[in-house]
mmCIF file of C-alpha atoms in Angstrom:
data_model
loop_
_atom_site.group_PDB
_atom_site.id
_atom_site.type_symbol
_atom_site.label_atom_id
_atom_site.label_comp_id
_atom_site.label_asym_id
_atom_site.label_seq_id
_atom_site.Cartn_x
_atom_site.Cartn_y
_atom_site.Cartn_z
ATOM 1 C CA MET A 7 0.000 0.000 0.000
ATOM 2 C CA ASN A 8 1.222 3.508 -0.786
ATOM 3 C CA GLN A 9 2.028 6.064 1.839
ATOM 4 C CA ASP A 10 -1.121 8.069 2.636
ATOM 5 C CA LYS A 11 0.505 11.320 1.513
ATOM 6 C CA ASP A 12 1.093 9.871 -1.975
ATOM 7 C CA LYS A 13 -2.441 8.590 -2.607
ATOM 8 C CA LEU A 14 -4.519 10.174 -5.327
ATOM 9 C CA CYS A 15 -8.203 10.974 -5.057
ATOM 10 C CA PRO A 16 -9.956 10.172 -8.360
ATOM 11 C CA SER A 17 -12.652 12.688 -7.501
ATOM 12 C CA SER A 18 -10.624 15.857 -6.896
ATOM 13 C CA ALA A 19 -11.887 19.303 -7.816
ATOM 14 C CA PHE A 20 -10.625 20.543 -11.188
ATOM 15 C CA GLY A 21 -8.783 23.578 -9.867
ATOM 16 C CA SER A 22 -7.100 22.005 -6.861
ATOM 17 C CA ASN A 23 -3.350 22.397 -6.467
ATOM 18 C CA GLY A 24 -1.504 19.775 -8.516
ATOM 19 C CA THR A 25 -4.665 18.312 -10.027
ATOM 20 C CA MET A 26 -4.309 16.233 -13.173
ATOM 21 C CA VAL A 27 -6.727 15.018 -15.819
ATOM 22 C CA PHE A 28 -6.821 11.234 -16.111
ATOM 23 C CA GLY A 29 -10.048 10.784 -18.063
ATOM 24 C CA MET A 30 -12.483 12.387 -20.465
ATOM 25 C CA VAL A 31 -16.242 12.068 -20.233
ATOM 26 C CA GLY A 32 -18.043 10.476 -23.172
ATOM 27 C CA GLY A 33 -21.126 8.420 -23.803
ATOM 28 C CA SER A 34 -24.631 9.813 -24.044
ATOM 29 C CA ALA A 35 -26.625 12.233 -21.890
ATOM 30 C CA GLU A 36 -28.386 9.216 -20.387
ATOM 31 C CA GLN A 37 -25.260 7.134 -19.860
ATOM 32 C CA ARG A 38 -22.080 9.109 -19.382
ATOM 33 C CA ARG A 39 -18.823 7.175 -19.122
ATOM 34 C CA VAL A 40 -15.247 8.134 -18.407
ATOM 35 C CA MET A 41 -12.661 7.137 -20.987
ATOM 36 C CA TYR A 42 -9.215 6.942 -19.446
ATOM 37 C CA LEU A 43 -6.185 8.701 -20.902
ATOM 38 C CA LYS A 44 -2.916 6.847 -21.479
ATOM 39 C CA GLN A 45 -1.064 9.672 -19.714
ATOM 40 C CA ILE A 46 -2.177 12.173 -17.117
ATOM 41 C CA VAL A 47 -2.367 15.836 -18.125
ATOM 42 C CA PRO A 48 -1.803 18.683 -15.637
ATOM 43 C CA VAL A 49 -4.921 20.870 -15.406
ATOM 44 C CA GLU A 50 -2.714 23.909 -15.920
ATOM 45 C CA SER A 51 -2.173 22.790 -19.516
ATOM 46 C CA ILE A 52 -5.926 22.840 -20.285
ATOM 47 C CA ASP A 53 -6.999 25.962 -22.189
ATOM 48 C CA ARG A 54 -10.225 26.712 -20.348
ATOM 49 C CA SER A 55 -11.133 29.491 -22.782
ATOM 50 C CA ARG A 56 -11.808 26.811 -25.401
ATOM 51 C CA LEU A 57 -14.498 25.273 -23.202
ATOM 52 C CA GLY A 58 -16.815 28.263 -23.513
ATOM 53 C CA GLU A 59 -19.708 27.926 -21.067
ATOM 54 C CA ILE A 60 -18.934 24.275 -20.288
ATOM 55 C CA ALA A 61 -17.536 23.582 -16.832
ATOM 56 C CA PRO A 62 -14.316 21.519 -17.000
ATOM 57 C CA GLU A 63 -15.831 19.053 -14.514
ATOM 58 C CA GLU A 64 -18.436 18.126 -17.159
ATOM 59 C CA ILE A 65 -15.700 17.000 -19.565
ATOM 60 C CA PHE A 66 -12.720 15.935 -17.484
ATOM 61 C CA ARG A 67 -12.181 13.495 -14.636
ATOM 62 C CA THR A 68 -9.398 14.734 -12.404
ATOM 63 C CA ALA A 69 -7.226 13.367 -9.636
ATOM 64 C CA GLY A 70 -5.187 15.115 -7.002
ATOM 65 C CA LEU A 71 -3.524 14.290 -3.733
ATOM 66 C CA CYS A 72 -5.963 12.870 -1.201
ATOM 67 C CA ALA A 73 -6.933 15.653 1.207
ATOM 68 C CA GLN A 74 -7.424 13.082 3.989
ATOM 69 C CA GLN A 75 -8.789 14.821 7.133
ATOM 70 C CA ASP A 76 -9.592 17.968 5.141
ATOM 71 C CA CYS A 77 -12.106 16.069 2.969
ATOM 72 C CA LEU A 78 -15.773 15.620 3.895
ATOM 73 C CA HIS A 79 -15.592 12.023 2.608
ATOM 74 C CA HIS A 80 -12.652 11.028 4.832
ATOM 75 C CA ASP A 81 -13.500 8.784 7.777
ATOM 76 C CA LYS A 82 -11.106 9.892 10.472
ATOM 77 C CA GLY A 83 -11.633 6.683 12.440
ATOM 78 C CA SER A 84 -10.754 4.264 9.659
ATOM 79 C CA SER A 85 -8.774 6.641 7.392
ATOM 80 C CA GLN A 86 -10.918 5.475 4.483
ATOM 81 C CA CYS A 87 -12.651 7.338 1.702
ATOM 82 C CA THR A 88 -16.347 6.998 2.419
ATOM 83 C CA LEU A 89 -17.203 8.110 -1.136
ATOM 84 C CA ALA A 90 -15.373 5.057 -2.470
ATOM 85 C CA ASN A 91 -17.158 2.899 0.094
ATOM 86 C CA ARG A 92 -20.599 4.209 -0.936
ATOM 87 C CA ILE A 93 -19.856 3.861 -4.673
ATOM 88 C CA VAL A 94 -18.765 0.234 -4.235
ATOM 89 C CA GLU A 95 -21.682 -0.604 -1.921
ATOM 90 C CA THR A 96 -24.469 0.969 -3.993
ATOM 91 C CA ALA A 97 -23.474 1.394 -7.637
ATOM 92 C CA PRO A 98 -23.540 -1.525 -10.047
ATOM 93 C CA PRO A 99 -20.410 -2.508 -11.973
ATOM 94 C CA VAL A 100 -20.398 -0.993 -15.473
ATOM 95 C CA VAL A 101 -17.362 -2.769 -16.959
ATOM 96 C CA GLU A 102 -16.020 -6.301 -16.903
ATOM 97 C CA GLN A 103 -12.622 -5.569 -18.444
ATOM 98 C CA LEU A 104 -10.656 -2.898 -16.617
ATOM 99 C CA ALA A 105 -9.277 -0.215 -18.887
ATOM 100 C CA TYR A 106 -5.755 1.073 -18.372
ATOM 101 C CA CYS A 107 -5.804 3.821 -15.739
ATOM 102 C CA ALA A 108 -2.775 6.059 -15.259
ATOM 103 C CA ILE A 109 -3.575 6.763 -11.601
ATOM 104 C CA ARG A 110 -4.480 3.226 -10.473
ATOM 105 C CA PRO A 111 -1.119 2.499 -8.756
ATOM 106 C CA ARG A 112 -1.683 5.494 -6.454
ATOM 107 C CA CYS A 113 -5.506 5.621 -6.368
ATOM 108 C CA VAL A 114 -7.224 5.715 -2.972
ATOM 109 C CA TRP A 115 -10.258 3.847 -4.338
ATOM 110 C CA TRP A 116 -8.042 1.088 -5.782
ATOM 111 C CA ASP A 117 -6.145 0.789 -2.482
ATOM 112 C CA GLN A 118 -9.401 0.380 -0.582
ATOM 113 C CA HIS A 119 -11.495 -1.750 -2.930
ATOM 114 C CA GLY A 120 -9.310 -2.923 -5.806
ATOM 115 C CA ARG A 121 -11.196 -4.189 -8.834
ATOM 116 C CA ASN A 122 -14.597 -3.486 -7.239
ATOM 117 C CA ALA A 123 -13.911 0.255 -7.343
ATOM 118 C CA CYS A 124 -12.536 0.170 -10.889
ATOM 119 C CA GLU A 125 -15.597 -1.678 -12.210
ATOM 120 C CA ARG A 126 -17.749 1.244 -11.034
ATOM 121 C CA CYS A 127 -15.420 4.195 -11.604
ATOM 122 C CA PRO A 128 -16.309 4.922 -15.280
ATOM 123 C CA GLN A 129 -19.835 5.997 -14.293
ATOM 124 C CA VAL A 130 -18.608 8.632 -11.833
ATOM 125 C CA VAL A 131 -18.632 12.021 -13.554
ATOM 126 C CA SER A 132 -17.522 15.034 -11.528
ATOM 127 C CA MET A 133 -20.330 17.292 -12.741
ATOM 128 C CA ASP A 134 -23.285 15.580 -14.338
ATOM 129 C CA MET A 135 -26.446 17.554 -15.126
ATOM 130 C CA ASN A 136 -28.430 14.308 -15.343
ATOM 131 C CA PRO A 137 -26.794 12.052 -12.735
ATOM 132 C CA ASP A 138 -27.759 8.488 -12.012
ATOM 133 C CA GLU A 139 -29.694 8.483 -8.723
ATOM 134 C CA VAL A 140 -27.355 5.944 -7.089
ATOM 135 C CA ILE A 141 -24.258 8.028 -7.902
ATOM 136 C CA ALA A 142 -26.007 11.251 -6.836
ATOM 137 C CA GLN A 143 -26.814 9.695 -3.444
ATOM 138 C CA ALA A 144 -23.310 8.273 -3.050
ATOM 139 C CA ARG A 145 -21.817 11.745 -3.517
ATOM 140 C CA ILE A 146 -23.523 13.065 -0.403
ATOM 141 C CA PRO A 147 -20.910 13.116 2.386
ATOM 142 C CA PRO A 148 -21.787 11.403 5.654
ATOM 143 C CA THR A 149 -23.209 13.577 8.389
ATOM 144 C CA PRO A 150 -20.614 14.200 11.096
ATOM 145 C CA ALA A 151 -21.344 12.237 14.278
ATOM 146 C CA ALA A 152 -22.837 14.260 17.076
ATOM 147 C CA ASN A 153 -20.576 14.830 20.064
#
């Protein structure tokens, strides 16, 4: 397992420090799917002016260093990504053959769930105007426990 400080979150915000594009969104409006790039691309190299009114999160899937305790999806007790847990528990697999993924060796979701996470990952789109209900529910961070 990688050192925690080296793990990548496959659901990082587009503009985060050091964020990189590892996939492009394709498919149809009803069934969006991420297609993985052979090499990661730093977000700084993306010419956002060419996107017009489209938010980069609608087109790109990005990864950045796991924010750990600073993330709403981080379970401080288990040090796990609860988003990955909810995706694996509730979303159906959408692929049988795993595509090459440039971030897999350092991916938090892969470290936690291996193949089970990767079989579901292509359906996770950062900003989807017509999200699948299961994915939309999985994105909601857990409510902090009352003291």
